[in-house]
Amino acid sequence: MARKPTSPAALRAAAEAQLADAPAPAPARSAEDLLHELQVHQIELEMQNEALRQAQVELEESRDRYVDLYDFAPVGYLTLSHAGLIEQINLTGAALLGEVRKKLLGRRFDRHIAPEDRDRWQRQFLRSVRQGDRLRCDLALQRGDGARFYAHLDCLPLSGAEPQVRISLSDISERHHAEEELRIAAIAFESQEGIMVSDAHGVIVRVNHAFTRLTGYRADEAIGQTPKLLRSGRHDKAFYDRMWQALREKGYWQGEMWNKRKNGKIYAEWLTISAVKSPEGETTHYVGTFSEITQNKEAQAEIHRLAYYDALTHLPNRRLLMDRLGQALASSSRSGSHGAVLFIDLDNFKTLNDTRGHAVGDLLLGEVAQRLQTGVREGDTISRLGDTISRLGGDEFVVVLEDLSTEAPEAAAQAKLVGEKVRATLAQPYDLEGRAFHCTASLGITLFQSHEESVEALLKQADLALYQAKDAGRNCLRFFDPAMQSTLDESSALEADLRLAVPRGQLQLHYQPQVDSMRRVIGAEALLRWRHPQRGLVAPDVFIPLAEETGLILPIGRWVLETACAQIQAWSAHAATRDLRLAVNVSARQFRQAGFVAEVEQVLSETGADPNRLKIELTESLVIDNVAETIARMQALKALGIGFSMDDFGTGFSSLSYLKRLPLDQLKIDRSFVFDLATDPNDAAIVQTIITMGHTLGLDVIAEGVESEAQLARLDQYGCAHFQGFLFSRPLPLEAFEAWLCK
Ligand code: C2E
Ligand code: MG
Ligand code: MG
């Protein structure tokens, strides 16, 4: 730029120079005129001077404005030499690079470019300088303190002797981050999870590939629809209402949902929906992300099946039964209608298991389950038989009937009808691997109407009724009634006391003599008594079944055995008693316990009793329940020298086939046959048969319950050689028994 004169002195000089250059005045002019002209000129000059001063001020102001504009521009400006050195930089540029301007001048600009971008910059910069091309690029820059930012550079090469590049520099970090986030979002959107974006009205606006893979709907098929497209029909309106409510209130919902694929298949998904809100708080979109969990659900169902169903019959197990029964109780107390619990037990299951093996036993259980399921439901008078049929384990099944009459007698009749039907159905012959099998069932039934009874109490009641059915000869059904309830209460009080009987020394053995036909004493039966502090002497019939049920029979049985063996040992010292054989009653549970043989051996050796003086009385039901094992056990004990008597003979399933296989010494005719012997020809025939059979098998026969001379005479006549009964003596405490012996 050509520089204009600025100082007043220079201006004046310029003005004089102009005057000197002016054309010569006309000669005719007077000195006055000349002076006047000079004055005028003077004034003009001063005016010009003033104008020049004014122009200079304006110029200075505009230069300041320019400098301000330059320095405080919103973008950084810098000028680089062709070698890349910073020649000029405005304050904004210096601030962006994080240095004071002075330090930057003369420095290489590329020192402020992040290492990864430096190569690219140098290539592009060189090309731009060489070819004079404008260059626009985005670079990562570094400030003086090392912090980074992203910048957009607009580079304009300036031609000249020394080529320069003028650069404008703007910070685009924010835009860069936003773009980066969008890129991440785009990748995240294409994740393995299905994503569906809908607008505020639920209209689908976007879906990802995983959505298509999981639902079968392409994007163009889904967009424009609402998520109702996927509804499986497995959730009710209330479910969706709750979901929308959560979305409105919390902007968020998460849960399991059953949906339907395009191909119609229903699948389970884990779905999270979030509402997207505008800065004003208006919901603009909903984003749903989901993954398929059908397999988890299946695994869960499998776990549920294992936990709540019986593996063999696939019927609900005890756990589920308890649960359902609880629900049935609650619903009956709401509706007032009765329900019933049917406790079913097979009568001959153990025999089958023992004789034909567990696999065949399982077949029977499967068949029973089948019959219960079809038999109970078909054409019954009872309306809603979605009732629970369950297997408790072993051969025990429980059916819960619901919605019976509100009137107890009618409800009982309804339950009885179903019960009889069940009994009849189960009594039909079974075809097990081509062989027919006959099996009956006993049923115990109890009714319920309200919440008063607990689930456990109900089962116990039905179980008790079942006991009665078994007692009544099996293949029948019995109802639980309040009288049975008091028995139940009684027995729990008794049980608590019984636990203390052994430790408190309340048990006692009584001895009842056994005699031959010459009424000579050959031995005795040890009979247990419980001397209860309040109840007095309690008979074994009262507490032995309870002891069996609770397992208390094990310590009690051991006590009996020890006491009896100690007695044998004591008697061995006296001539009058050393030949006596002492019979001891052993109950099923005691006999079957693992280690029973070892226990007997131990007691014998501890007491020093002669095994030949000991006789064990077993009952038929004990034997028949597990013939093979019983025989093995009997043989082991027999090998020690111990004898066996079959107690209460004739009342059970007397069968010659197993009787032959048992290592017995004696049959003991049950006292019920002896009782009517003199009057009932039928009983007389039975007694006669037993005696003959016993002799045929080489067994000794003893009759129990002999009360009269008439009975004794008959028995004698039939060939019975041994007797026991009140006719000779009642069971006596030890001292009384010993005194009786001496008499
Ligand atoms: P059980 O083994 O059949 O015993 C014979 C029962 O008949 C005894 O009843 C005895 O008192 C009774 N009895 C004997 N002679 C006559 C008679 O002439 N007329 C009548 N009416 N009854 C007679 P008890 O002592 O009440 O025993 C009942 C049952 O308790 C026994 O029947 C036995 O099964 C069981 N028991 C007794 N002691 C024990 C024991 O130590 N262990 C086990 N497991 N059971 C026992
Ligand atoms: Mg006995
Ligand atoms: Mg008996």
mmCIF file of C-alpha atoms in Angstrom, residues 260-388:
data_model
loop_
_atom_site.group_PDB
_atom_site.id
_atom_site.type_symbol
_atom_site.label_atom_id
_atom_site.label_comp_id
_atom_site.label_asym_id
_atom_site.label_seq_id
_atom_site.Cartn_x
_atom_site.Cartn_y
_atom_site.Cartn_z
ATOM 1 C CA LYS A 260 -45.662 -64.358 18.205
ATOM 2 C CA ARG A 261 -43.311 -64.600 15.255
ATOM 3 C CA LYS A 262 -44.379 -64.015 11.684
ATOM 4 C CA ASN A 263 -44.494 -67.798 11.233
ATOM 5 C CA GLY A 264 -47.001 -68.078 14.081
ATOM 6 C CA LYS A 265 -44.586 -69.570 16.601
ATOM 7 C CA ILE A 266 -44.865 -68.217 20.105
ATOM 8 C CA TYR A 267 -41.680 -67.302 21.890
ATOM 9 C CA ALA A 268 -40.687 -65.715 25.171
ATOM 10 C CA GLU A 269 -38.629 -62.552 25.260
ATOM 11 C CA TRP A 270 -37.101 -60.374 27.921
ATOM 12 C CA LEU A 271 -38.185 -56.884 26.970
ATOM 13 C CA THR A 272 -37.082 -53.474 28.162
ATOM 14 C CA ILE A 273 -38.955 -50.412 26.961
ATOM 15 C CA SER A 274 -37.739 -46.882 27.606
ATOM 16 C CA ALA A 275 -39.539 -43.685 26.756
ATOM 17 C CA VAL A 276 -37.472 -41.066 24.917
ATOM 18 C CA LYS A 277 -38.353 -37.554 26.042
ATOM 19 C CA SER A 278 -37.865 -34.194 24.443
ATOM 20 C CA PRO A 279 -36.141 -31.420 26.456
ATOM 21 C CA GLU A 280 -39.649 -30.204 27.272
ATOM 22 C CA GLY A 281 -40.420 -33.575 28.829
ATOM 23 C CA GLU A 282 -42.770 -34.810 26.103
ATOM 24 C CA THR A 283 -42.433 -38.451 25.102
ATOM 25 C CA THR A 284 -41.344 -38.522 21.509
ATOM 26 C CA HIS A 285 -40.390 -42.149 21.059
ATOM 27 C CA TYR A 286 -40.301 -45.531 22.729
ATOM 28 C CA VAL A 287 -37.314 -47.783 22.365
ATOM 29 C CA GLY A 288 -37.887 -51.471 23.030
ATOM 30 C CA THR A 289 -34.950 -53.882 23.312
ATOM 31 C CA PHE A 290 -35.528 -57.575 23.660
ATOM 32 C CA SER A 291 -33.764 -60.894 23.629
ATOM 33 C CA GLU A 292 -35.306 -64.300 23.299
ATOM 34 C CA ILE A 293 -35.560 -66.322 26.498
ATOM 35 C CA THR A 294 -37.652 -69.251 25.308
ATOM 36 C CA GLN A 295 -34.834 -71.630 26.196
ATOM 37 C CA ASN A 296 -34.520 -70.166 29.687
ATOM 38 C CA LYS A 297 -38.246 -70.561 30.045
ATOM 39 C CA GLU A 298 -38.015 -74.163 28.939
ATOM 40 C CA ALA A 299 -35.222 -74.844 31.404
ATOM 41 C CA GLN A 300 -37.290 -73.154 34.059
ATOM 42 C CA ALA A 301 -40.282 -75.299 33.159
ATOM 43 C CA GLU A 302 -38.103 -78.401 33.367
ATOM 44 C CA ILE A 303 -36.905 -77.404 36.833
ATOM 45 C CA HIS A 304 -40.494 -76.778 37.820
ATOM 46 C CA ARG A 305 -41.489 -80.178 36.481
ATOM 47 C CA LEU A 306 -38.730 -81.889 38.443
ATOM 48 C CA ALA A 307 -39.594 -80.025 41.603
ATOM 49 C CA TYR A 308 -43.338 -80.457 41.482
ATOM 50 C CA TYR A 309 -44.041 -83.647 39.582
ATOM 51 C CA ASP A 310 -43.403 -87.253 40.261
ATOM 52 C CA ALA A 311 -40.882 -88.561 37.757
ATOM 53 C CA LEU A 312 -42.513 -91.979 37.411
ATOM 54 C CA THR A 313 -46.168 -91.105 36.941
ATOM 55 C CA HIS A 314 -45.848 -87.408 36.000
ATOM 56 C CA LEU A 315 -48.506 -86.669 38.571
ATOM 57 C CA PRO A 316 -48.069 -83.743 40.967
ATOM 58 C CA ASN A 317 -45.850 -84.732 43.872
ATOM 59 C CA ARG A 318 -46.331 -84.082 47.567
ATOM 60 C CA ARG A 319 -44.991 -80.543 47.336
ATOM 61 C CA LEU A 320 -47.405 -79.533 44.618
ATOM 62 C CA LEU A 321 -50.222 -81.377 46.336
ATOM 63 C CA MET A 322 -49.696 -79.368 49.507
ATOM 64 C CA ASP A 323 -49.744 -76.217 47.460
ATOM 65 C CA ARG A 324 -52.918 -77.125 45.572
ATOM 66 C CA LEU A 325 -54.599 -78.344 48.705
ATOM 67 C CA GLY A 326 -53.853 -74.989 50.316
ATOM 68 C CA GLN A 327 -55.505 -73.259 47.366
ATOM 69 C CA ALA A 328 -58.461 -75.643 47.470
ATOM 70 C CA LEU A 329 -58.928 -74.857 51.160
ATOM 71 C CA ALA A 330 -58.874 -71.143 50.501
ATOM 72 C CA SER A 331 -61.327 -71.395 47.638
ATOM 73 C CA SER A 332 -63.681 -73.631 49.618
ATOM 74 C CA SER A 333 -63.760 -71.197 52.496
ATOM 75 C CA ARG A 334 -64.648 -68.483 49.996
ATOM 76 C CA SER A 335 -67.336 -70.418 48.157
ATOM 77 C CA GLY A 336 -68.642 -72.442 51.084
ATOM 78 C CA SER A 337 -68.589 -75.604 49.028
ATOM 79 C CA HIS A 338 -66.947 -78.713 50.418
ATOM 80 C CA GLY A 339 -63.851 -80.413 49.178
ATOM 81 C CA ALA A 340 -62.521 -83.872 49.903
ATOM 82 C CA VAL A 341 -59.147 -85.503 50.265
ATOM 83 C CA LEU A 342 -58.997 -89.119 49.113
ATOM 84 C CA PHE A 343 -55.999 -91.015 50.400
ATOM 85 C CA ILE A 344 -55.435 -94.127 48.337
ATOM 86 C CA ASP A 345 -53.096 -96.986 49.138
ATOM 87 C CA LEU A 346 -52.652 -100.148 47.089
ATOM 88 C CA ASP A 347 -53.248 -103.322 49.030
ATOM 89 C CA ASN A 348 -50.885 -105.707 47.290
ATOM 90 C CA PHE A 349 -48.164 -103.515 45.933
ATOM 91 C CA LYS A 350 -45.350 -104.758 48.125
ATOM 92 C CA THR A 351 -46.045 -108.354 47.198
ATOM 93 C CA LEU A 352 -45.775 -107.468 43.531
ATOM 94 C CA ASN A 353 -42.576 -105.523 44.050
ATOM 95 C CA ASP A 354 -41.037 -108.410 45.990
ATOM 96 C CA THR A 355 -42.082 -111.178 43.680
ATOM 97 C CA ARG A 356 -41.713 -109.556 40.269
ATOM 98 C CA GLY A 357 -39.264 -106.772 40.849
ATOM 99 C CA HIS A 358 -39.343 -102.995 40.945
ATOM 100 C CA ALA A 359 -39.633 -102.528 37.202
ATOM 101 C CA VAL A 360 -42.964 -104.357 37.192
ATOM 102 C CA GLY A 361 -43.958 -102.488 40.340
ATOM 103 C CA ASP A 362 -43.320 -99.249 38.459
ATOM 104 C CA LEU A 363 -45.522 -100.476 35.622
ATOM 105 C CA LEU A 364 -48.346 -100.998 38.071
ATOM 106 C CA LEU A 365 -47.911 -97.516 39.533
ATOM 107 C CA GLY A 366 -47.961 -96.018 36.057
ATOM 108 C CA GLU A 367 -51.144 -97.898 35.237
ATOM 109 C CA VAL A 368 -52.763 -96.839 38.515
ATOM 110 C CA ALA A 369 -51.906 -93.206 37.767
ATOM 111 C CA GLN A 370 -53.449 -93.604 34.341
ATOM 112 C CA ARG A 371 -56.646 -95.091 35.726
ATOM 113 C CA LEU A 372 -56.927 -92.417 38.361
ATOM 114 C CA GLN A 373 -56.621 -89.703 35.762
ATOM 115 C CA THR A 374 -59.174 -91.104 33.391
ATOM 116 C CA GLY A 375 -61.367 -92.882 35.903
ATOM 117 C CA VAL A 376 -61.918 -89.972 38.218
ATOM 118 C CA ARG A 377 -62.788 -87.466 35.573
ATOM 119 C CA GLU A 378 -65.048 -89.353 33.195
ATOM 120 C CA GLY A 379 -68.762 -88.783 33.408
ATOM 121 C CA ASP A 380 -68.890 -87.973 37.061
ATOM 122 C CA THR A 381 -71.742 -86.219 38.683
ATOM 123 C CA ILE A 382 -69.272 -83.739 40.076
ATOM 124 C CA SER A 383 -68.975 -80.722 37.882
ATOM 125 C CA ARG A 384 -65.417 -79.516 38.070
ATOM 126 C CA LEU A 385 -62.984 -82.340 38.203
ATOM 127 C CA GLY A 386 -59.855 -80.465 37.421
ATOM 128 C CA ASP A 387 -59.055 -81.905 40.795
ATOM 129 C CA THR A 388 -55.542 -82.692 41.827
#
